[in-house]
Amino acid sequence: MTPIAPLITGFLREHMPRQRGLSPHSCDTYAYSFRLLFAFAAGRLRTRPSQLMLEQIDAEMVLAFLGYIERERGNSPATRNVRLAAIKAFMRYVEFKHPRALEQIAQINAIPGKRYDQKLIRHLTMAEVQAVLDAPDLCTRSGIRDRAMLHVCFAAGLRVSELVGLRLENVTLQPAPSILVMGKGRRERSLPLWKETARDVRAWLAVRGRAPAPELFVNAHGDAMTRAGFEYILEKHAATAARVCPTLAGRTLTPHLLRHSCAVIMLQATRDIRKVALWLGHADIRTTEVYLRMDPSEKLEAVEAVLPPALRRGRFKAPDALIASLMADPHAVPT
């Protein structure tokens, strides 16, 4: 039997960050997947997670875990596929350490990803975005900070990790306002800021003070803003905005919803999916194509540009009286 604890430690602390160069955020995402897996397996085997053995994490256990997170935790098929991808990445690492487990690993790698319906991504209209941006109280320090955070998140189309990780040294306000963002996959991108966004950032910098954290946005204690902290701020101001914008009532606003809203507005303004991909920091333009399905204007232009075929017009001829009565009322009885 092979203890799994040393293997997962080497995978997360050595292989992923040093050999593959993954960011700390990506490593945290992998670690969370394995916390769920090991807690489930330990409960099922009536043991402690630290006592789990590699041989116990077989295909049957993985399938049971995937079913558990869908049924009990309410995870979507997309999340289920993310957890499965993390497990497969770990198993590819293990097969070089313990070749005798190749058969077990092959069975796990054979588990397919789950197909699911890809619904249209929801987004906010400009009026709804404006209501959210107007919600913070600009007479308070926290309100000035919140307005700046919300404005930068929307205008730059940032992921929440990019927003809270934005460093003060990467903000340029003169001569042209811009920010340098470290995106997914450690890809940097430079984004210009609207004049209105830059004005809100300047207002925040005027009251930020000498907080020890290097990040642009800090909490009341001077520490870097966290993902949960920004999600709370967005939820609070969304409730305030719903009082003046009825279409926001009952909706759950997430940081990624602001990113989607930015993408749709950028697509409508530029008509260029490549520019939207560059703005959002997508490595593959196919990821950005989802916004084409959301924007009906492109489809309307296609309809208007095509000359419809000339169809021969005919005259309507009434059917037989018996057939007409049956078409009008299926339960009718001819007299």
mmCIF file of C-alpha atoms in Angstrom:
data_model
loop_
_atom_site.group_PDB
_atom_site.id
_atom_site.type_symbol
_atom_site.label_atom_id
_atom_site.label_comp_id
_atom_site.label_asym_id
_atom_site.label_seq_id
_atom_site.Cartn_x
_atom_site.Cartn_y
_atom_site.Cartn_z
ATOM 1 C CA MET A 1 0.000 0.000 0.000
ATOM 2 C CA THR A 2 1.253 3.482 -0.948
ATOM 3 C CA PRO A 3 0.454 6.454 1.336
ATOM 4 C CA ILE A 4 -1.109 9.246 -0.685
ATOM 5 C CA ALA A 5 -0.129 12.151 1.593
ATOM 6 C CA PRO A 6 3.530 12.415 0.408
ATOM 7 C CA LEU A 7 2.410 12.171 -3.214
ATOM 8 C CA ILE A 8 -0.139 14.981 -3.032
ATOM 9 C CA THR A 9 2.314 17.158 -1.093
ATOM 10 C CA GLY A 10 4.966 16.739 -3.779
ATOM 11 C CA PHE A 11 2.386 17.346 -6.506
ATOM 12 C CA LEU A 12 1.064 20.615 -5.060
ATOM 13 C CA ARG A 13 4.255 22.058 -3.573
ATOM 14 C CA GLU A 14 6.911 20.902 -6.030
ATOM 15 C CA HIS A 15 5.508 19.654 -9.336
ATOM 16 C CA MET A 16 2.783 22.233 -10.008
ATOM 17 C CA PRO A 17 4.472 25.501 -8.945
ATOM 18 C CA ARG A 18 8.123 24.718 -9.743
ATOM 19 C CA GLN A 19 8.094 22.242 -12.611
ATOM 20 C CA ARG A 20 4.954 23.396 -14.380
ATOM 21 C CA GLY A 21 5.094 27.032 -13.230
ATOM 22 C CA LEU A 22 1.469 27.311 -12.131
ATOM 23 C CA SER A 23 0.431 30.370 -10.140
ATOM 24 C CA PRO A 24 -0.453 30.155 -6.427
ATOM 25 C CA HIS A 25 -4.103 30.727 -7.316
ATOM 26 C CA SER A 26 -4.116 27.729 -9.681
ATOM 27 C CA CYS A 27 -2.430 25.586 -7.030
ATOM 28 C CA ASP A 28 -5.072 26.641 -4.505
ATOM 29 C CA THR A 29 -7.795 25.582 -6.953
ATOM 30 C CA TYR A 30 -6.207 22.133 -7.304
ATOM 31 C CA ALA A 31 -5.764 21.853 -3.534
ATOM 32 C CA TYR A 32 -9.461 22.600 -2.967
ATOM 33 C CA SER A 33 -10.456 19.800 -5.346
ATOM 34 C CA PHE A 34 -8.334 17.321 -3.398
ATOM 35 C CA ARG A 35 -9.657 18.516 -0.038
ATOM 36 C CA LEU A 36 -13.123 17.591 -1.235
ATOM 37 C CA LEU A 37 -11.972 14.256 -2.667
ATOM 38 C CA PHE A 38 -10.004 13.137 0.383
ATOM 39 C CA ALA A 39 -12.712 14.207 2.839
ATOM 40 C CA PHE A 40 -15.254 12.180 0.829
ATOM 41 C CA ALA A 41 -12.998 9.124 0.533
ATOM 42 C CA ALA A 42 -12.061 9.207 4.235
ATOM 43 C CA GLY A 43 -15.713 9.346 5.243
ATOM 44 C CA ARG A 44 -16.599 6.485 2.954
ATOM 45 C CA LEU A 45 -13.698 4.314 4.150
ATOM 46 C CA ARG A 46 -14.099 5.325 7.805
ATOM 47 C CA THR A 47 -10.542 6.551 8.148
ATOM 48 C CA ARG A 48 -8.602 9.783 8.401
ATOM 49 C CA PRO A 49 -7.596 11.671 5.219
ATOM 50 C CA SER A 50 -3.929 11.455 6.220
ATOM 51 C CA GLN A 51 -4.232 7.646 6.338
ATOM 52 C CA LEU A 52 -5.555 7.244 2.791
ATOM 53 C CA MET A 53 -3.652 5.013 0.409
ATOM 54 C CA LEU A 54 -3.171 5.506 -3.328
ATOM 55 C CA GLU A 55 -4.788 2.156 -4.085
ATOM 56 C CA GLN A 56 -7.995 3.334 -2.396
ATOM 57 C CA ILE A 57 -8.465 6.218 -4.862
ATOM 58 C CA ASP A 58 -9.539 4.034 -7.745
ATOM 59 C CA ALA A 59 -11.986 4.642 -10.605
ATOM 60 C CA GLU A 60 -14.939 3.467 -8.510
ATOM 61 C CA MET A 61 -14.068 5.925 -5.739
ATOM 62 C CA VAL A 62 -13.589 8.785 -8.213
ATOM 63 C CA LEU A 63 -16.939 8.109 -9.878
ATOM 64 C CA ALA A 64 -18.651 8.001 -6.492
ATOM 65 C CA PHE A 65 -17.021 11.325 -5.591
ATOM 66 C CA LEU A 66 -18.137 12.959 -8.845
ATOM 67 C CA GLY A 67 -21.683 11.791 -8.239
ATOM 68 C CA TYR A 68 -21.535 13.096 -4.675
ATOM 69 C CA ILE A 69 -20.499 16.641 -5.588
ATOM 70 C CA GLU A 70 -23.293 16.830 -8.160
ATOM 71 C CA ARG A 71 -26.047 15.399 -5.966
ATOM 72 C CA GLU A 72 -25.108 16.525 -2.472
ATOM 73 C CA ARG A 73 -23.165 19.723 -3.130
ATOM 74 C CA GLY A 74 -25.238 20.835 -6.104
ATOM 75 C CA ASN A 75 -22.204 21.320 -8.347
ATOM 76 C CA SER A 76 -22.778 21.841 -12.059
ATOM 77 C CA PRO A 77 -21.407 19.431 -14.681
ATOM 78 C CA ALA A 78 -18.808 22.089 -15.554
ATOM 79 C CA THR A 79 -17.527 22.102 -11.962
ATOM 80 C CA ARG A 80 -17.601 18.315 -11.936
ATOM 81 C CA ASN A 81 -15.358 18.306 -15.013
ATOM 82 C CA VAL A 82 -12.927 20.710 -13.331
ATOM 83 C CA ARG A 83 -12.594 18.368 -10.321
ATOM 84 C CA LEU A 84 -12.069 15.402 -12.651
ATOM 85 C CA ALA A 85 -9.370 17.284 -14.584
ATOM 86 C CA ALA A 86 -7.495 17.967 -11.325
ATOM 87 C CA ILE A 87 -7.624 14.272 -10.385
ATOM 88 C CA LYS A 88 -6.353 13.223 -13.816
ATOM 89 C CA ALA A 89 -3.482 15.719 -13.617
ATOM 90 C CA PHE A 90 -2.464 14.218 -10.285
ATOM 91 C CA MET A 91 -2.673 10.699 -11.667
ATOM 92 C CA ARG A 92 -0.391 11.629 -14.575
ATOM 93 C CA TYR A 93 2.136 12.764 -11.977
ATOM 94 C CA VAL A 94 1.713 9.536 -9.979
ATOM 95 C CA GLU A 95 2.264 7.204 -12.938
ATOM 96 C CA PHE A 96 5.906 8.291 -13.132
ATOM 97 C CA LYS A 97 6.393 7.784 -9.394
ATOM 98 C CA HIS A 98 4.632 4.422 -9.115
ATOM 99 C CA PRO A 99 4.479 2.578 -12.471
ATOM 100 C CA ARG A 100 2.821 -0.407 -10.810
ATOM 101 C CA ALA A 101 -0.323 1.693 -10.505
ATOM 102 C CA LEU A 102 -0.615 2.173 -14.274
ATOM 103 C CA GLU A 103 -3.730 0.019 -14.616
ATOM 104 C CA GLN A 104 -5.526 1.871 -11.827
ATOM 105 C CA ILE A 105 -4.488 5.229 -13.310
ATOM 106 C CA ALA A 106 -5.592 4.209 -16.825
ATOM 107 C CA GLN A 107 -9.076 3.400 -15.523
ATOM 108 C CA ILE A 108 -9.327 6.849 -13.900
ATOM 109 C CA ASN A 109 -8.043 8.597 -17.028
ATOM 110 C CA ALA A 110 -10.706 6.757 -19.033
ATOM 111 C CA ILE A 111 -13.506 8.482 -17.091
ATOM 112 C CA PRO A 112 -15.050 10.894 -19.610
ATOM 113 C CA GLY A 113 -15.981 14.479 -19.009
ATOM 114 C CA LYS A 114 -19.699 15.112 -18.742
ATOM 115 C CA ARG A 115 -21.536 16.959 -21.497
ATOM 116 C CA TYR A 116 -23.950 19.672 -20.448
ATOM 117 C CA ASP A 117 -26.218 22.348 -21.871
ATOM 118 C CA GLN A 118 -24.382 25.593 -22.561
ATOM 119 C CA LYS A 119 -26.854 28.340 -21.823
ATOM 120 C CA LEU A 120 -26.421 31.955 -22.817
ATOM 121 C CA ILE A 121 -24.280 33.933 -20.379
ATOM 122 C CA ARG A 122 -26.211 36.548 -18.452
ATOM 123 C CA HIS A 123 -25.024 40.143 -18.400
ATOM 124 C CA LEU A 124 -26.094 43.590 -17.233
ATOM 125 C CA THR A 125 -27.308 46.443 -19.397
ATOM 126 C CA MET A 126 -25.510 49.771 -19.205
ATOM 127 C CA ALA A 127 -28.388 51.192 -17.151
ATOM 128 C CA GLU A 128 -28.052 48.349 -14.631
ATOM 129 C CA VAL A 129 -24.287 48.811 -14.442
ATOM 130 C CA GLN A 130 -24.768 52.519 -13.862
ATOM 131 C CA ALA A 131 -27.176 51.805 -11.003
ATOM 132 C CA VAL A 132 -24.586 49.549 -9.332
ATOM 133 C CA LEU A 133 -21.803 52.120 -9.769
ATOM 134 C CA ASP A 134 -24.004 54.848 -8.281
ATOM 135 C CA ALA A 135 -24.868 52.764 -5.193
ATOM 136 C CA PRO A 136 -21.766 53.458 -3.009
ATOM 137 C CA ASP A 137 -21.888 56.489 -0.704
ATOM 138 C CA LEU A 138 -19.105 58.791 -1.912
ATOM 139 C CA CYS A 139 -19.180 60.741 1.341
ATOM 140 C CA THR A 140 -17.346 57.875 3.077
ATOM 141 C CA ARG A 141 -13.884 56.377 2.575
ATOM 142 C CA SER A 142 -15.281 52.899 2.022
ATOM 143 C CA GLY A 143 -17.792 54.241 -0.492
ATOM 144 C CA ILE A 144 -15.022 55.901 -2.531
ATOM 145 C CA ARG A 145 -13.072 52.641 -2.480
ATOM 146 C CA ASP A 146 -16.101 50.575 -3.447
ATOM 147 C CA ARG A 147 -16.947 52.841 -6.391
ATOM 148 C CA ALA A 148 -13.361 52.601 -7.653
ATOM 149 C CA MET A 149 -13.316 48.802 -7.285
ATOM 150 C CA LEU A 150 -16.624 48.313 -9.053
ATOM 151 C CA HIS A 151 -15.673 50.729 -11.814
ATOM 152 C CA VAL A 152 -12.270 49.133 -12.479
ATOM 153 C CA CYS A 153 -13.743 45.619 -12.387
ATOM 154 C CA PHE A 154 -16.364 46.512 -14.995
ATOM 155 C CA ALA A 155 -14.390 48.886 -17.228
ATOM 156 C CA ALA A 156 -11.367 46.590 -17.492
ATOM 157 C CA GLY A 157 -13.371 43.338 -17.528
ATOM 158 C CA LEU A 158 -11.216 41.890 -14.769
ATOM 159 C CA ARG A 159 -11.487 38.526 -13.112
ATOM 160 C CA VAL A 160 -11.928 38.905 -9.350
ATOM 161 C CA SER A 161 -8.439 37.482 -8.764
ATOM 162 C CA GLU A 162 -7.003 40.091 -11.137
ATOM 163 C CA LEU A 163 -8.880 42.878 -9.374
ATOM 164 C CA VAL A 164 -7.847 42.059 -5.804
ATOM 165 C CA GLY A 165 -4.302 41.255 -6.970
ATOM 166 C CA LEU A 166 -3.856 44.565 -8.832
ATOM 167 C CA ARG A 167 -0.772 46.209 -7.374
ATOM 168 C CA LEU A 168 -0.392 49.906 -6.734
ATOM 169 C CA GLU A 169 2.830 50.022 -8.750
ATOM 170 C CA ASN A 170 0.983 48.725 -11.824
ATOM 171 C CA VAL A 171 -1.434 51.676 -11.947
ATOM 172 C CA THR A 172 -0.455 54.570 -14.219
ATOM 173 C CA LEU A 173 -2.506 57.764 -14.193
ATOM 174 C CA GLN A 174 -0.167 60.075 -16.159
ATOM 175 C CA PRO A 175 0.006 60.810 -19.013
ATOM 176 C CA ALA A 176 -2.508 58.153 -20.158
ATOM 177 C CA PRO A 177 -4.385 56.238 -17.421
ATOM 178 C CA SER A 178 -3.774 52.495 -17.635
ATOM 179 C CA ILE A 179 -3.269 49.366 -15.526
ATOM 180 C CA LEU A 180 -0.950 46.390 -15.930
ATOM 181 C CA VAL A 181 -2.815 43.182 -15.145
ATOM 182 C CA MET A 182 -1.323 39.773 -14.392
ATOM 183 C CA GLY A 183 -3.919 37.470 -15.906
ATOM 184 C CA LYS A 184 -4.621 33.786 -16.114
ATOM 185 C CA GLY A 185 -1.662 31.648 -17.097
ATOM 186 C CA ARG A 186 0.708 34.420 -15.947
ATOM 187 C CA ARG A 187 -0.045 36.464 -19.063
ATOM 188 C CA GLU A 188 0.356 40.208 -18.600
ATOM 189 C CA ARG A 189 -1.835 42.698 -20.422
ATOM 190 C CA SER A 190 -1.981 46.485 -20.330
ATOM 191 C CA LEU A 191 -5.426 48.083 -20.347
ATOM 192 C CA PRO A 192 -6.294 51.766 -20.734
ATOM 193 C CA LEU A 193 -8.789 53.286 -18.323
ATOM 194 C CA TRP A 194 -11.739 55.478 -19.167
ATOM 195 C CA LYS A 195 -11.444 59.042 -17.893
ATOM 196 C CA GLU A 196 -14.334 58.386 -15.498
ATOM 197 C CA THR A 197 -12.644 55.230 -14.180
ATOM 198 C CA ALA A 198 -9.336 57.040 -13.710
ATOM 199 C CA ARG A 199 -11.150 59.790 -11.812
ATOM 200 C CA ASP A 200 -12.579 57.253 -9.371
ATOM 201 C CA VAL A 201 -9.131 55.649 -8.918
ATOM 202 C CA ARG A 202 -7.602 59.069 -8.170
ATOM 203 C CA ALA A 203 -10.322 59.729 -5.609
ATOM 204 C CA TRP A 204 -9.515 56.431 -3.882
ATOM 205 C CA LEU A 205 -5.769 57.081 -3.896
ATOM 206 C CA ALA A 206 -6.392 60.449 -2.226
ATOM 207 C CA VAL A 207 -7.943 58.708 0.812
ATOM 208 C CA ARG A 208 -6.167 55.329 0.685
ATOM 209 C CA GLY A 209 -3.310 56.417 2.906
ATOM 210 C CA ARG A 210 -0.055 54.544 3.511
ATOM 211 C CA ALA A 211 -1.444 51.038 3.795
ATOM 212 C CA PRO A 212 1.346 48.421 4.097
ATOM 213 C CA ALA A 213 -0.199 46.133 1.465
ATOM 214 C CA PRO A 214 1.201 46.551 -2.074
ATOM 215 C CA GLU A 215 -2.236 46.003 -3.625
ATOM 216 C CA LEU A 216 -4.277 48.962 -4.886
ATOM 217 C CA PHE A 217 -7.423 48.053 -2.976
ATOM 218 C CA VAL A 218 -7.252 47.384 0.767
ATOM 219 C CA ASN A 219 -9.783 46.760 3.509
ATOM 220 C CA ALA A 220 -10.425 48.827 6.624
ATOM 221 C CA HIS A 221 -7.404 47.250 8.352
ATOM 222 C CA GLY A 222 -5.026 48.131 5.520
ATOM 223 C CA ASP A 223 -4.726 44.540 4.326
ATOM 224 C CA ALA A 224 -5.242 43.455 0.723
ATOM 225 C CA MET A 225 -8.866 43.047 -0.299
ATOM 226 C CA THR A 226 -9.918 39.406 -0.597
ATOM 227 C CA ARG A 227 -12.182 37.700 -3.116
ATOM 228 C CA ALA A 228 -14.829 37.171 -0.443
ATOM 229 C CA GLY A 229 -14.529 40.807 0.596
ATOM 230 C CA PHE A 230 -15.221 42.102 -2.897
ATOM 231 C CA GLU A 231 -18.087 39.649 -3.398
ATOM 232 C CA TYR A 232 -19.648 40.987 -0.193
ATOM 233 C CA ILE A 233 -19.203 44.586 -1.404
ATOM 234 C CA LEU A 234 -20.826 43.803 -4.754
ATOM 235 C CA GLU A 235 -23.736 42.005 -3.100
ATOM 236 C CA LYS A 236 -24.313 44.920 -0.724
ATOM 237 C CA HIS A 237 -24.363 47.572 -3.428
ATOM 238 C CA ALA A 238 -26.433 45.397 -5.765
ATOM 239 C CA ALA A 239 -29.174 45.348 -3.107
ATOM 240 C CA THR A 240 -29.004 49.153 -2.921
ATOM 241 C CA ALA A 241 -29.094 49.500 -6.707
ATOM 242 C CA ALA A 242 -32.154 47.248 -6.941
ATOM 243 C CA ARG A 243 -34.205 49.901 -5.147
ATOM 244 C CA VAL A 244 -33.772 52.321 -8.046
ATOM 245 C CA CYS A 245 -33.389 49.764 -10.851
ATOM 246 C CA PRO A 246 -36.234 47.194 -10.640
ATOM 247 C CA THR A 247 -34.627 44.842 -13.178
ATOM 248 C CA LEU A 248 -31.912 44.073 -10.616
ATOM 249 C CA ALA A 249 -34.399 42.902 -7.993
ATOM 250 C CA GLY A 250 -33.989 39.229 -7.138
ATOM 251 C CA ARG A 251 -30.856 38.809 -9.256
ATOM 252 C CA THR A 252 -27.555 37.512 -7.907
ATOM 253 C CA LEU A 253 -24.680 39.684 -9.047
ATOM 254 C CA THR A 254 -21.198 38.184 -9.184
ATOM 255 C CA PRO A 255 -17.847 39.729 -10.124
ATOM 256 C CA HIS A 256 -17.806 37.618 -13.273
ATOM 257 C CA LEU A 257 -21.172 39.120 -14.260
ATOM 258 C CA LEU A 258 -19.455 42.522 -14.460
ATOM 259 C CA ARG A 259 -16.773 40.936 -16.661
ATOM 260 C CA HIS A 260 -19.421 39.462 -18.972
ATOM 261 C CA SER A 261 -21.181 42.841 -19.143
ATOM 262 C CA CYS A 262 -17.935 44.539 -20.152
ATOM 263 C CA ALA A 263 -17.354 41.936 -22.876
ATOM 264 C CA VAL A 264 -20.823 42.383 -24.391
ATOM 265 C CA ILE A 265 -20.568 46.172 -24.394
ATOM 266 C CA MET A 266 -17.071 45.992 -25.930
ATOM 267 C CA LEU A 267 -18.342 43.639 -28.645
ATOM 268 C CA GLN A 268 -21.256 45.944 -29.463
ATOM 269 C CA ALA A 269 -18.884 48.913 -29.675
ATOM 270 C CA THR A 270 -16.051 47.346 -31.693
ATOM 271 C CA ARG A 271 -17.767 44.564 -33.680
ATOM 272 C CA ASP A 272 -14.447 42.720 -33.370
ATOM 273 C CA ILE A 273 -14.255 39.518 -31.349
ATOM 274 C CA ARG A 274 -10.423 39.623 -31.487
ATOM 275 C CA LYS A 275 -10.313 42.936 -29.649
ATOM 276 C CA VAL A 276 -12.652 41.569 -26.991
ATOM 277 C CA ALA A 277 -10.390 38.509 -26.563
ATOM 278 C CA LEU A 278 -7.346 40.744 -26.109
ATOM 279 C CA TRP A 279 -9.215 42.959 -23.641
ATOM 280 C CA LEU A 280 -10.334 40.016 -21.499
ATOM 281 C CA GLY A 281 -6.998 38.204 -21.700
ATOM 282 C CA HIS A 282 -8.325 35.045 -23.358
ATOM 283 C CA ALA A 283 -5.592 32.729 -24.646
ATOM 284 C CA ASP A 284 -7.990 31.056 -27.093
ATOM 285 C CA ILE A 285 -10.429 33.150 -29.122
ATOM 286 C CA ARG A 286 -12.888 30.252 -29.021
ATOM 287 C CA THR A 287 -13.461 31.150 -25.371
ATOM 288 C CA THR A 288 -14.583 34.614 -26.452
ATOM 289 C CA GLU A 289 -16.969 33.333 -29.123
ATOM 290 C CA VAL A 290 -19.575 32.658 -26.443
ATOM 291 C CA TYR A 291 -20.339 36.394 -26.475
ATOM 292 C CA LEU A 292 -21.292 36.209 -30.141
ATOM 293 C CA ARG A 293 -24.213 33.995 -29.152
ATOM 294 C CA MET A 294 -25.297 36.594 -26.588
ATOM 295 C CA ASP A 295 -25.327 39.624 -28.888
ATOM 296 C CA PRO A 296 -28.311 39.573 -31.309
ATOM 297 C CA SER A 297 -27.122 42.620 -33.266
ATOM 298 C CA GLU A 298 -24.679 40.557 -35.337
ATOM 299 C CA LYS A 299 -27.450 38.152 -36.307
ATOM 300 C CA LEU A 300 -29.844 41.013 -37.132
ATOM 301 C CA GLU A 301 -27.256 42.551 -39.440
ATOM 302 C CA ALA A 302 -26.875 39.210 -41.192
ATOM 303 C CA VAL A 303 -30.640 38.956 -41.686
ATOM 304 C CA GLU A 304 -30.843 42.482 -43.071
ATOM 305 C CA ALA A 305 -27.872 41.961 -45.389
ATOM 306 C CA VAL A 306 -29.291 38.863 -47.103
ATOM 307 C CA LEU A 307 -31.888 39.254 -49.826
ATOM 308 C CA PRO A 308 -34.656 36.755 -49.077
ATOM 309 C CA PRO A 309 -35.721 34.436 -51.900
ATOM 310 C CA ALA A 310 -38.678 35.523 -53.999
ATOM 311 C CA LEU A 311 -41.446 33.090 -53.187
ATOM 312 C CA ARG A 312 -44.467 32.495 -55.382
ATOM 313 C CA ARG A 313 -47.575 33.792 -53.718
ATOM 314 C CA GLY A 314 -50.688 31.674 -53.751
ATOM 315 C CA ARG A 315 -54.317 32.120 -52.863
ATOM 316 C CA PHE A 316 -55.862 30.459 -49.842
ATOM 317 C CA LYS A 317 -58.468 27.862 -50.646
ATOM 318 C CA ALA A 318 -60.915 26.817 -47.991
ATOM 319 C CA PRO A 319 -60.841 23.079 -47.249
ATOM 320 C CA ASP A 320 -63.782 20.748 -47.482
ATOM 321 C CA ALA A 321 -66.560 21.579 -45.044
ATOM 322 C CA LEU A 322 -66.037 18.351 -43.108
ATOM 323 C CA ILE A 323 -62.273 18.941 -42.824
ATOM 324 C CA ALA A 324 -62.865 22.580 -41.874
ATOM 325 C CA SER A 325 -65.152 21.551 -39.021
ATOM 326 C CA LEU A 326 -62.600 19.049 -37.768
ATOM 327 C CA MET A 327 -59.861 21.712 -37.880
ATOM 328 C CA ALA A 328 -62.019 24.141 -35.925
ATOM 329 C CA ASP A 329 -63.123 21.706 -33.246
ATOM 330 C CA PRO A 330 -61.608 18.213 -32.978
ATOM 331 C CA HIS A 331 -64.570 17.064 -30.863
ATOM 332 C CA ALA A 332 -67.203 18.303 -33.257
ATOM 333 C CA VAL A 333 -69.549 15.785 -34.886
ATOM 334 C CA PRO A 334 -70.677 16.588 -38.451
ATOM 335 C CA THR A 335 -74.423 17.014 -38.959
#
